[in-house]
Short mmCIF file of C-alpha atoms in Angstrom, two decimals:
data_model
loop_
_atom_site.label_atom_id
_atom_site.label_comp_id
_atom_site.label_asym_id
_atom_site.label_seq_id
_atom_site.Cartn_x
_atom_site.Cartn_y
_atom_site.Cartn_z
CA MET C 1 -75.85 47.17 -95.96
CA ALA C 2 -79.14 48.48 -94.57
CA ILE C 3 -81.82 46.07 -93.26
CA LEU C 4 -85.22 47.27 -94.50
CA ASN C 5 -88.74 46.29 -93.45
CA ASN C 6 -91.35 46.00 -96.19
CA ILE C 7 -94.99 46.91 -95.62
CA ASP C 8 -95.81 43.23 -95.17
CA GLY C 9 -93.23 42.89 -92.41
CA ASN C 10 -90.62 40.96 -94.39
CA GLN C 11 -87.06 42.23 -94.37
CA THR C 12 -85.01 43.06 -97.43
CA GLN C 13 -81.53 44.43 -97.84
CA ALA C 14 -80.60 47.49 -99.84
CA SER C 15 -77.35 49.34 -100.25
CA PRO C 16 -77.59 53.05 -99.34
CA GLU C 17 -77.86 55.25 -102.42
CA PHE C 18 -75.90 58.46 -102.80
CA PRO C 19 -78.55 61.17 -103.15
CA SER C 20 -78.28 62.57 -106.66
CA GLY C 21 -81.18 63.43 -108.95
CA PRO C 22 -84.67 61.95 -108.68
CA VAL C 23 -85.10 59.00 -106.33
CA PRO C 24 -85.65 55.93 -108.61
CA LEU C 25 -89.10 54.37 -108.73
CA ASP C 26 -87.87 51.09 -107.23
CA SER C 27 -85.88 52.76 -104.45
CA ASN C 28 -86.66 52.04 -100.79
CA PHE C 29 -85.32 55.46 -99.90
CA TYR C 30 -88.27 57.45 -101.23
CA ILE C 31 -90.31 58.82 -98.33
CA GLU C 32 -93.94 59.60 -99.01
CA ARG C 33 -95.36 62.80 -97.60
CA PRO C 34 -99.09 62.08 -97.19
CA PRO C 35 -101.54 63.12 -98.45
CA MET C 36 -99.52 64.72 -101.24
CA GLU C 37 -99.01 61.68 -103.48
CA GLN C 38 -102.61 60.54 -103.18
CA LEU C 39 -103.91 64.01 -104.02
CA ILE C 40 -101.94 64.31 -107.26
CA TYR C 41 -102.81 60.75 -108.32
CA GLN C 42 -106.48 61.58 -107.90
CA GLU C 43 -106.18 64.95 -109.63
CA ILE C 44 -104.41 63.61 -112.71
CA SER C 45 -107.42 61.40 -113.47
CA LYS C 46 -109.70 64.44 -113.74
CA PRO C 47 -110.39 65.73 -117.29
CA GLY C 48 -108.61 68.97 -118.13
CA SER C 49 -106.88 69.14 -114.75
CA VAL C 50 -103.94 71.35 -113.75
CA ILE C 51 -101.42 70.51 -111.00
CA ARG C 52 -98.91 73.06 -109.69
CA ILE C 53 -95.90 71.69 -107.77
CA LYS C 54 -93.70 74.26 -106.03
CA ALA C 55 -90.64 73.80 -103.83
CA PRO C 56 -87.00 74.96 -103.55
CA LYS C 57 -84.35 72.94 -105.36
CA GLN C 58 -83.44 69.45 -104.09
CA MET C 59 -86.68 69.20 -102.12
CA GLY C 60 -88.02 66.26 -104.13
CA LYS C 61 -89.97 67.89 -106.99
CA SER C 62 -88.37 65.68 -109.65
CA SER C 63 -88.89 62.53 -107.57
CA LEU C 64 -92.57 63.37 -107.11
CA LEU C 65 -92.98 64.18 -110.81
CA LEU C 66 -91.34 60.87 -111.73
CA ARG C 67 -93.96 59.02 -109.69
CA LEU C 68 -96.78 61.08 -111.11
CA LEU C 69 -95.74 60.25 -114.67
CA HIS C 70 -95.38 56.60 -113.70
CA GLN C 71 -98.92 56.65 -112.29
CA ALA C 72 -100.16 58.17 -115.55
CA GLU C 73 -98.47 55.42 -117.55
CA GLN C 74 -100.10 52.80 -115.30
CA LEU C 75 -103.44 54.32 -116.32
CA ASN C 76 -102.38 53.95 -119.99
CA TYR C 77 -102.16 57.73 -120.40
CA ARG C 78 -99.69 59.27 -122.84
CA THR C 79 -97.03 61.50 -121.28
CA ALA C 80 -94.77 64.31 -122.49
CA TYR C 81 -92.03 65.88 -120.35
CA ILE C 82 -90.65 69.33 -121.16
CA ASP C 83 -87.72 70.68 -119.11
CA PHE C 84 -87.23 74.38 -119.83
CA LEU C 85 -83.63 74.20 -118.60
CA GLN C 86 -82.90 72.21 -121.77
CA ALA C 87 -84.00 75.08 -124.01
CA ASP C 88 -81.34 77.27 -125.64
CA ASN C 89 -81.39 80.91 -124.59
CA GLU C 90 -82.30 81.94 -128.12
CA ILE C 91 -85.57 79.99 -127.87
CA PHE C 92 -86.85 82.64 -125.45
CA ASN C 93 -86.10 85.58 -127.76
CA CYS C 94 -89.22 85.17 -129.88
CA LEU C 95 -92.69 83.80 -129.00
CA ASP C 96 -93.13 82.17 -132.40
CA LYS C 97 -89.82 80.31 -132.12
CA PHE C 98 -90.60 79.27 -128.54
CA LEU C 99 -94.02 77.83 -129.37
CA ARG C 100 -92.69 75.95 -132.41
CA TRP C 101 -89.92 74.49 -130.21
CA PHE C 102 -92.53 73.52 -127.64
CA CYS C 103 -94.85 71.85 -130.17
CA ALA C 104 -91.99 69.99 -131.88
CA ASN C 105 -90.81 68.58 -128.53
CA VAL C 106 -94.26 67.33 -127.57
CA SER C 107 -94.74 65.81 -131.05
CA ARG C 108 -91.53 63.80 -130.88
CA GLN C 109 -92.26 62.53 -127.36
CA LEU C 110 -95.62 61.30 -128.61
CA GLN C 111 -93.76 59.66 -131.52
CA LEU C 112 -95.64 61.81 -134.00
CA ALA C 113 -94.02 63.55 -136.95
CA PRO C 114 -93.86 67.34 -136.39
CA MET C 115 -96.34 68.90 -138.83
CA LEU C 116 -95.85 72.51 -137.78
CA ASP C 117 -95.88 74.06 -141.24
CA ASP C 118 -99.27 72.48 -141.97
CA TYR C 119 -100.89 74.25 -139.01
CA TRP C 120 -98.85 77.42 -138.56
CA ASP C 121 -100.22 80.65 -140.02
CA GLU C 122 -98.58 84.07 -139.55
CA ASP C 123 -101.88 85.84 -140.18
CA ILE C 124 -103.61 84.32 -137.14
CA GLY C 125 -100.57 84.47 -134.85
CA SER C 126 -98.39 81.99 -132.97
CA LYS C 127 -100.73 81.32 -130.02
CA VAL C 128 -103.72 80.48 -132.20
CA SER C 129 -101.49 78.36 -134.45
CA CYS C 130 -100.19 76.47 -131.42
CA THR C 131 -103.73 75.91 -130.15
CA ILE C 132 -104.89 74.59 -133.53
CA TYR C 133 -101.83 72.32 -133.68
CA PHE C 134 -102.67 70.75 -130.32
CA GLN C 135 -106.40 70.52 -130.94
CA GLY C 136 -106.38 69.56 -134.61
CA TYR C 137 -103.31 67.32 -134.63
CA LEU C 138 -101.76 66.15 -131.35
CA LEU C 139 -104.91 65.52 -129.32
CA GLU C 140 -106.70 64.08 -132.37
CA GLN C 141 -103.92 61.54 -132.92
CA ILE C 142 -104.13 60.00 -129.44
CA ASN C 143 -107.00 58.01 -127.93
CA THR C 144 -106.10 58.44 -124.27
CA PRO C 145 -105.45 61.43 -121.97
CA LEU C 146 -102.15 63.27 -122.30
CA VAL C 147 -100.22 64.32 -119.19
CA LEU C 148 -98.04 67.29 -120.15
CA ALA C 149 -95.35 67.83 -117.48
CA LEU C 150 -93.55 71.19 -117.62
CA ASN C 151 -90.47 71.23 -115.39
CA GLU C 152 -88.47 74.30 -114.26
CA VAL C 153 -91.20 76.70 -115.32
CA ASN C 154 -89.37 79.36 -113.30
CA ARG C 155 -86.83 79.56 -116.18
CA MET C 156 -89.55 81.36 -118.12
CA PHE C 157 -89.90 84.06 -115.45
CA GLU C 158 -86.57 85.44 -116.68
CA HIS C 159 -88.36 86.24 -119.96
CA PRO C 160 -91.58 88.04 -118.90
CA ASN C 161 -93.00 88.55 -122.37
CA ILE C 162 -92.71 84.87 -123.27
CA ALA C 163 -93.96 83.80 -119.83
CA GLU C 164 -97.02 86.04 -120.00
CA GLU C 165 -98.02 84.83 -123.47
CA PHE C 166 -97.37 81.13 -122.81
CA LEU C 167 -99.03 81.02 -119.39
CA SER C 168 -102.11 82.79 -120.72
CA LEU C 169 -102.19 80.18 -123.50
CA LEU C 170 -102.17 77.35 -120.95
CA ARG C 171 -104.98 79.09 -119.06
CA SER C 172 -107.04 79.33 -122.25
CA TRP C 173 -106.63 75.57 -122.80
CA TYR C 174 -107.80 74.95 -119.24
CA GLU C 175 -110.92 77.03 -119.92
CA GLU C 176 -111.49 75.28 -123.26
CA ALA C 177 -111.64 71.94 -121.42
CA LYS C 178 -114.86 73.12 -119.75
CA GLN C 179 -116.55 73.39 -123.14
CA GLN C 180 -114.77 71.10 -125.60
CA GLU C 181 -114.34 67.40 -124.93
CA ILE C 182 -111.10 67.10 -126.87
CA TRP C 183 -109.32 69.50 -124.48
CA GLN C 184 -110.36 67.31 -121.54
CA LYS C 185 -107.71 64.85 -122.71
CA LEU C 186 -105.01 67.31 -121.65
CA ARG C 187 -103.76 67.34 -118.05
CA VAL C 188 -101.02 69.88 -117.30
CA VAL C 189 -98.42 69.63 -114.52
CA LEU C 190 -96.39 72.77 -113.74
CA VAL C 191 -93.23 72.35 -111.64
CA HIS C 192 -91.34 75.42 -110.42
CA SER C 193 -89.14 76.62 -107.60
CA THR C 194 -90.12 80.27 -107.18
CA GLU C 195 -93.22 82.35 -106.76
CA VAL C 196 -94.49 83.98 -109.94
CA TYR C 197 -92.87 87.41 -109.67
CA ILE C 198 -93.52 88.71 -113.19
CA ASN C 199 -96.18 91.38 -113.54
CA PHE C 200 -99.24 90.04 -115.33
CA ASN C 201 -102.91 89.29 -114.75
CA ILE C 202 -103.07 86.20 -112.51
CA ASN C 203 -106.54 85.48 -113.91
CA GLN C 204 -104.97 84.98 -117.32
CA SER C 205 -102.54 82.30 -116.13
CA PRO C 206 -102.81 78.78 -114.70
CA PHE C 207 -101.40 79.90 -111.34
CA ASN C 208 -104.76 80.40 -109.63
CA VAL C 209 -106.50 77.26 -110.90
CA GLY C 210 -106.04 73.55 -110.38
CA LEU C 211 -104.38 71.74 -107.47
CA PRO C 212 -101.48 73.57 -105.75
CA ILE C 213 -98.84 71.35 -104.12
CA LYS C 214 -96.14 72.94 -101.98
CA LEU C 215 -93.56 70.35 -100.92
CA ALA C 216 -92.85 70.53 -97.22
CA GLU C 217 -89.68 69.43 -95.46
CA PHE C 218 -89.53 66.04 -93.73
CA ASN C 219 -90.99 66.02 -90.25
CA LEU C 220 -89.40 64.21 -87.30
CA GLU C 221 -91.30 60.98 -87.94
CA GLN C 222 -90.23 60.91 -91.60
CA VAL C 223 -86.57 61.51 -90.72
CA ILE C 224 -86.72 58.62 -88.21
CA CYS C 225 -88.33 56.44 -90.90
CA LEU C 226 -85.64 57.31 -93.47
CA ALA C 227 -82.91 56.61 -90.90
CA GLY C 228 -84.47 53.21 -90.31
CA ARG C 229 -84.33 52.46 -94.02
CA HIS C 230 -80.61 53.17 -93.83
CA GLY C 231 -80.28 50.60 -91.05
CA LEU C 232 -80.05 53.17 -88.22
CA ASP C 233 -82.11 52.80 -85.07
CA TRP C 234 -83.25 56.35 -84.31
CA THR C 235 -86.60 55.41 -82.82
CA ASP C 236 -85.97 57.43 -79.64
CA GLY C 237 -85.82 60.57 -81.80
CA ASN C 238 -82.72 62.07 -80.16
CA ASP C 239 -80.35 61.68 -83.12
CA ALA C 240 -83.05 62.74 -85.54
CA LYS C 241 -83.57 65.94 -83.55
CA LYS C 242 -79.80 66.61 -83.53
CA LEU C 243 -79.62 66.30 -87.31
CA MET C 244 -82.73 68.44 -87.84
CA ALA C 245 -81.31 71.13 -85.56
CA MET C 246 -78.54 71.52 -88.15
CA VAL C 247 -80.27 70.95 -91.51
CA GLY C 248 -83.98 71.06 -90.71
CA GLY C 249 -86.02 68.51 -92.64
CA HIS C 250 -84.43 69.28 -96.02
CA PRO C 251 -84.72 65.93 -97.87
CA TYR C 252 -81.38 66.14 -99.69
CA LEU C 253 -79.38 67.32 -96.68
CA VAL C 254 -80.95 64.67 -94.44
CA ARG C 255 -80.33 61.87 -96.95
CA LEU C 256 -76.73 62.94 -97.51
CA ALA C 257 -76.03 62.83 -93.77
CA LEU C 258 -77.60 59.37 -93.41
CA TYR C 259 -75.62 58.08 -96.39
CA HIS C 260 -72.32 59.21 -94.86
CA LEU C 261 -73.22 57.86 -91.41
CA VAL C 262 -73.71 54.41 -92.94
CA LYS C 263 -70.76 54.55 -95.33
CA SER C 264 -68.11 56.09 -93.05
CA PRO C 265 -66.93 55.37 -89.50
CA GLN C 266 -67.70 58.86 -88.12
CA ASN C 267 -70.53 59.31 -85.65
CA LEU C 268 -73.30 61.89 -85.83
CA ASP C 269 -71.67 64.38 -83.45
CA THR C 270 -68.44 64.43 -85.49
CA LEU C 271 -70.37 64.76 -88.75
CA LEU C 272 -72.40 67.71 -87.44
CA GLU C 273 -69.33 69.43 -86.03
CA LYS C 274 -67.68 69.42 -89.46
CA ALA C 275 -70.88 70.02 -91.42
CA PRO C 276 -70.60 73.86 -91.73
CA ASN C 277 -66.96 73.64 -92.87
CA ILE C 278 -65.97 73.91 -96.50
CA ASN C 279 -64.47 70.40 -96.30
CA GLY C 280 -67.48 68.79 -94.59
CA ILE C 281 -70.00 66.45 -96.22
CA TYR C 282 -72.00 69.42 -97.54
CA SER C 283 -68.98 70.96 -99.26
CA SER C 284 -70.32 70.71 -102.84
CA HIS C 285 -73.77 71.94 -101.84
CA LEU C 286 -72.39 74.93 -99.93
CA ARG C 287 -69.85 75.81 -102.63
CA GLU C 288 -72.56 75.75 -105.30
CA ASN C 289 -74.68 78.22 -103.35
CA LEU C 290 -71.63 80.34 -102.53
CA VAL C 291 -70.75 80.68 -106.22
CA LEU C 292 -74.31 81.82 -106.98
CA LEU C 293 -74.23 84.39 -104.19
CA GLN C 294 -70.88 85.72 -105.38
CA LYS C 295 -72.23 85.96 -108.92
CA TYR C 296 -75.30 87.89 -107.75
CA PRO C 297 -74.17 90.30 -105.00
CA GLU C 298 -77.70 91.57 -104.44
CA LEU C 299 -78.67 88.07 -103.25
CA ALA C 300 -75.63 87.91 -100.97
CA THR C 301 -76.58 91.23 -99.41
CA ALA C 302 -80.17 90.08 -98.91
CA LEU C 303 -78.99 86.84 -97.28
CA GLU C 304 -76.70 88.76 -94.92
CA ARG C 305 -79.67 90.83 -93.82
CA VAL C 306 -81.58 87.67 -92.97
CA ILE C 307 -78.60 86.24 -91.05
CA THR C 308 -77.98 89.37 -89.01
CA ALA C 309 -81.60 90.45 -88.47
CA GLU C 310 -82.80 90.21 -84.88
CA GLU C 311 -86.37 89.97 -86.15
CA ASN C 312 -87.84 89.61 -89.63
CA ALA C 313 -85.49 90.97 -92.28
CA LYS C 314 -86.91 93.39 -94.84
CA ILE C 315 -85.79 92.53 -98.37
CA GLU C 316 -87.32 92.93 -101.80
CA PRO C 317 -89.96 90.27 -102.61
CA ILE C 318 -88.16 89.14 -105.79
CA LEU C 319 -84.89 88.63 -103.88
CA ALA C 320 -86.78 86.75 -101.16
CA ASP C 321 -88.34 84.47 -103.79
CA LYS C 322 -84.96 83.79 -105.40
CA LEU C 323 -83.40 82.93 -102.04
CA GLU C 324 -86.32 80.63 -101.31
CA SER C 325 -85.91 78.95 -104.71
CA MET C 326 -82.29 78.22 -103.70
CA GLY C 327 -83.59 76.73 -100.44
CA MET C 328 -81.73 79.36 -98.40
CA VAL C 329 -84.72 80.88 -96.62
CA LYS C 330 -88.28 80.03 -95.62
CA LEU C 331 -91.19 82.34 -96.41
CA GLU C 332 -94.33 82.20 -94.31
CA GLY C 333 -96.64 85.11 -95.01
CA TYR C 334 -94.60 88.24 -94.26
CA SER C 335 -92.04 86.28 -92.27
CA ILE C 336 -88.64 85.38 -93.74
CA THR C 337 -86.22 83.19 -91.82
CA LEU C 338 -83.06 81.26 -92.59
CA ALA C 339 -83.77 77.72 -93.78
CA CYS C 340 -81.43 76.00 -91.34
CA ASP C 341 -78.52 76.50 -88.96
CA LEU C 342 -76.09 74.97 -91.47
CA TYR C 343 -76.52 78.02 -93.69
CA ARG C 344 -76.30 80.41 -90.75
CA GLN C 345 -72.96 79.03 -89.60
CA PHE C 346 -71.40 78.72 -93.05
CA PHE C 347 -72.53 81.93 -94.73
CA ALA C 348 -72.06 84.11 -91.65
CA ALA C 349 -68.33 83.35 -92.00
CA GLN C 350 -68.20 84.44 -95.65
CA ASN C 351 -67.03 87.86 -96.82
CA PHE C 352 -69.21 89.05 -99.67
CA GLY C 353 -67.60 92.47 -99.86
CA THR C 354 -70.71 94.21 -98.61
CA ASN C 355 -68.96 97.55 -98.00
CA ASP C 356 -68.12 97.91 -101.68
CA LEU C 357 -71.51 96.55 -102.59
CA GLN C 358 -73.27 99.01 -100.30
CA LYS C 359 -71.50 101.91 -102.04
CA GLN C 360 -72.66 100.57 -105.38
CA ILE C 361 -76.19 100.21 -104.09
CA GLU C 362 -76.15 103.83 -102.91
CA GLN C 363 -74.90 104.92 -106.32
CA LEU C 364 -77.65 102.94 -108.01
CA GLN C 365 -80.24 104.50 -105.70
CA LYS C 366 -79.04 107.95 -106.77
CA GLN C 367 -79.35 106.87 -110.38
CA ILE C 368 -82.87 105.65 -109.70
CA GLN C 369 -83.77 109.02 -108.22
CA LYS C 370 -82.36 110.66 -111.30
CA LEU C 371 -84.32 108.20 -113.40
CA GLN C 372 -87.56 109.22 -111.72
CA GLN C 373 -86.98 112.85 -112.70
CA VAL C 374 -87.30 112.18 -116.41
CA SER C 375 -89.97 110.61 -118.55
CA HIS C 376 -89.09 107.02 -119.43
CA THR C 377 -91.16 106.46 -122.53
CA ASP C 378 -91.25 107.85 -126.04
CA GLU C 379 -94.83 109.05 -126.47
CA LEU C 380 -95.20 108.02 -130.12
CA THR C 381 -93.64 104.53 -130.13
CA GLN C 382 -94.12 103.58 -126.45
CA VAL C 383 -90.53 102.30 -126.18
CA ALA C 384 -87.92 103.97 -123.98
CA ASN C 385 -86.78 107.44 -124.92
CA ARG C 386 -83.19 108.71 -125.42
CA SER C 387 -82.87 110.06 -121.86
CA TYR C 388 -83.81 106.75 -120.30
CA PHE C 389 -81.55 104.92 -122.74
CA GLU C 390 -78.49 106.88 -121.57
CA ILE C 391 -79.26 106.40 -117.87
CA TYR C 392 -80.04 102.71 -118.30
CA LEU C 393 -76.86 102.13 -120.32
CA GLU C 394 -74.73 103.77 -117.63
CA GLN C 395 -76.47 101.82 -114.87
CA MET C 396 -76.18 98.49 -116.69
CA TRP C 397 -72.55 99.23 -117.64
CA GLN C 398 -71.56 99.55 -113.97
CA LYS C 399 -73.49 96.42 -113.01
CA LEU C 400 -71.98 94.28 -115.77
CA ALA C 401 -68.49 95.64 -115.10
CA PHE C 402 -68.84 94.48 -111.51
CA GLU C 403 -70.03 91.03 -112.67
CA ASN C 404 -67.54 90.84 -115.57
CA ASN C 405 -70.38 89.99 -117.96
CA PRO C 406 -70.75 91.11 -121.61
CA VAL C 407 -73.12 93.66 -123.09
CA SER C 408 -74.17 94.17 -126.70
CA LEU C 409 -75.70 97.18 -128.42
CA ILE C 410 -77.72 97.28 -131.63
CA LEU C 411 -78.27 100.58 -133.47
CA CYS C 412 -81.04 100.50 -136.07
CA GLU C 413 -82.06 103.16 -138.65
CA ILE C 414 -85.04 103.11 -140.99
CA ASP C 415 -83.75 103.37 -144.55
CA PHE C 416 -84.70 106.49 -146.59
CA PHE C 417 -87.17 107.51 -143.90
CA LYS C 418 -86.93 111.24 -144.60
CA VAL C 419 -88.03 110.67 -148.18
CA TYR C 420 -90.86 108.41 -146.96
CA ASN C 421 -91.97 111.08 -144.48
CA ASP C 422 -91.85 113.87 -147.09
CA ARG C 423 -93.85 111.91 -149.67
CA GLN C 424 -96.31 109.99 -147.45
CA GLY C 425 -96.95 112.58 -144.79
CA GLN C 426 -96.69 112.78 -141.00
CA GLU C 427 -99.52 110.36 -140.19
CA ALA C 428 -98.09 107.55 -142.32
CA ALA C 429 -94.58 108.20 -140.96
CA ASP C 430 -95.80 108.05 -137.35
CA ASN C 431 -97.64 104.80 -138.03
CA CYS C 432 -94.49 103.38 -139.64
CA LEU C 433 -92.40 104.28 -136.57
CA ARG C 434 -94.91 102.59 -134.26
CA GLN C 435 -94.89 99.39 -136.31
CA VAL C 436 -91.09 99.26 -136.51
CA ALA C 437 -90.82 99.82 -132.74
CA TRP C 438 -93.30 96.97 -132.16
CA ALA C 439 -91.30 94.64 -134.44
CA ILE C 440 -88.02 95.41 -132.63
CA ARG C 441 -89.59 94.92 -129.21
CA ASN C 442 -91.10 91.60 -130.34
CA CYS C 443 -87.60 90.30 -131.11
CA THR C 444 -86.12 91.18 -127.71
CA SER C 445 -88.17 89.58 -124.94
CA SER C 446 -85.76 89.38 -121.99
CA LYS C 447 -86.72 91.60 -119.05
CA ASP C 448 -83.22 93.16 -118.98
CA ASN C 449 -83.16 94.08 -122.68
CA LEU C 450 -84.05 97.69 -123.47
CA VAL C 451 -85.47 99.03 -126.74
CA ALA C 452 -85.26 102.82 -127.07
CA ARG C 453 -85.98 105.44 -129.70
CA TYR C 454 -82.52 106.91 -130.16
CA ASN C 455 -83.20 109.63 -132.74
CA TRP C 456 -85.97 110.54 -135.16
CA ALA C 457 -85.80 107.36 -137.28
CA GLU C 458 -83.26 105.45 -135.19
CA PHE C 459 -83.69 102.86 -132.47
CA ALA C 460 -81.21 101.34 -130.02
CA VAL C 461 -81.31 97.99 -128.24
CA ILE C 462 -79.26 97.27 -125.09
CA LEU C 463 -78.63 93.53 -124.59
CA PRO C 464 -77.06 92.77 -121.17
CA GLU C 465 -75.22 89.44 -120.78
CA ILE C 466 -75.47 88.73 -124.53
CA GLU C 467 -72.35 88.16 -126.62
CA ASP C 468 -71.68 89.25 -130.19
CA ASN C 469 -72.90 86.12 -132.02
CA SER C 470 -76.25 86.11 -130.24
CA ALA C 471 -76.60 89.86 -130.67
CA PHE C 472 -75.95 89.52 -134.41
CA LYS C 473 -78.72 86.91 -134.65
CA ILE C 474 -81.13 89.23 -132.84
CA ALA C 475 -80.19 92.04 -135.25
CA GLU C 476 -80.83 89.77 -138.22
CA LYS C 477 -84.17 88.80 -136.71
CA ILE C 478 -85.09 92.49 -136.37
CA ARG C 479 -84.11 93.17 -139.99
CA SER C 480 -86.25 90.27 -141.17
CA LYS C 481 -89.21 91.14 -138.91
CA VAL C 482 -89.34 94.75 -140.12
CA LYS C 483 -89.25 93.65 -143.73
CA GLN C 484 -92.11 91.21 -143.03
CA LEU C 485 -94.24 94.18 -141.95
CA ALA C 486 -94.44 94.93 -145.70
CA ILE C 487 -94.91 98.68 -145.22
CA ARG C 488 -94.88 99.83 -148.84
CA TYR C 489 -93.20 103.00 -150.06
CA ASN C 490 -95.80 103.33 -152.85
CA LEU C 491 -93.43 105.57 -154.78
CA PRO C 492 -93.01 103.89 -158.20
CA GLN C 493 -91.27 106.97 -159.62
CA MET C 494 -88.42 106.47 -157.14
CA GLY C 495 -86.81 103.40 -158.60
CA GLY C 496 -83.61 103.96 -156.65
CA PHE C 497 -84.95 102.32 -153.51
CA PRO C 498 -83.28 98.96 -152.72
CA SER C 499 -86.63 97.51 -151.68
CA SER C 500 -90.30 98.10 -152.36
CA VAL C 501 -91.04 98.03 -148.64
CA ILE C 502 -89.64 99.72 -145.54
CA THR C 503 -86.30 98.22 -144.42
CA VAL C 504 -83.76 98.95 -141.70
CA SER C 505 -79.98 98.99 -141.47
CA LEU C 506 -78.38 97.80 -138.26
CA GLY C 507 -75.02 97.86 -136.52
CA VAL C 508 -73.92 95.60 -133.67
CA ALA C 509 -71.22 96.12 -131.03
CA SER C 510 -70.26 93.89 -128.08
CA THR C 511 -67.83 94.23 -125.20
CA ILE C 512 -67.20 93.37 -121.56
CA PRO C 513 -67.58 96.66 -119.67
CA HIS C 514 -64.87 98.09 -117.42
CA ARG C 515 -65.56 100.53 -114.65
#
């Protein structure tokens, strides 16, 4: 049992808590990192404010957000918490579906009946409908400010089209708060673990406005303080320095070590000696990261470069951001270093099969060179052309075969298009192809999906890491979306058509590639 000193000098007793999830509000084991808490408490009281909290996983983002929401409730604000990790993958396939999911979640957390159909209008678009829903319904129904906390925003970066549209929408609400009083009720908190690596205009997103908070590791004084709350006298700093030499000031790794020191008979030297082993106290943490690195060989290769580099390693910015989001490395300007010696000792002993991987990388580089020799885009429809489709399919096939992940393919043909072209003329046919291409692309938003013009009136969609059921749903969505375009044949004398508007027929195939 740890002996703890309160601020007023009185002593209380608390049993050490195993570090898992957010630190509870009433826990004595939460360590403040001034002036961070005070800054966000002040910012949340400002009308129309935006707060951006960024840190690798297990650095305390959720614990800080928990306290921020508690502070908001103490001010009698309403709160809504959206965790994007809870969203089904299919939610990110279509902007309209995503925004309706978002609005419905906020409505229920505010204990308001979802009234989406009363405010949603296809003619004005999903983003305007969502804005009207918030302004005309949600914000009108509450009399106090609303703190909207969006956790794991980095999940959206895997779906660039959705991310770009949604983040620009949040930015527009921030700008509206400068002019309309009702939008001043809204205060947005964005929590994420990576830099924004999608390609879009930063001035049309919330990532260059508001208060940025980057969670730092514990410093020596904070580690000594946390040790004291576990009943350990580390005031001379020696033991704290030993622990930090192994794990740095990583809050989770520090807390886990202190928990085991109090709960088990082993001393600090023994604990640190076993720490980098697969059966040490960090076993689960290390195994979890090892599985991720084995699943994504490009990350393993990048990490090896950091481990073996005599000076700053040179790796792609996106890979560096992903490693930082895992807590594996630290990024300071152009400098990239390993996060702590624990990772150096453990991962240096792992065999990631880099020889085989290097051969694959060289093959991919050759494919990229080949890729650069051809035009990527179909001039008329602005989707990929047939040449790029074939190269991309081959490249993705090899990648997915290595990862043992599925791939699906959708082939889509415009029905009776030759007749339409002959009767309506080239200009109408070209416009029809452009609209159909837009509809297909709007139904496939993942950055890895590829829409290509396969033949004259045929399109193909490559769907990496998507199984047959999900691919079938995307195909059905495409069929429905094209029909909603309502492109009329205007050929009453041709009663044999199955529909009065342009339609498409689709086929779906799925498999797990083999080399």
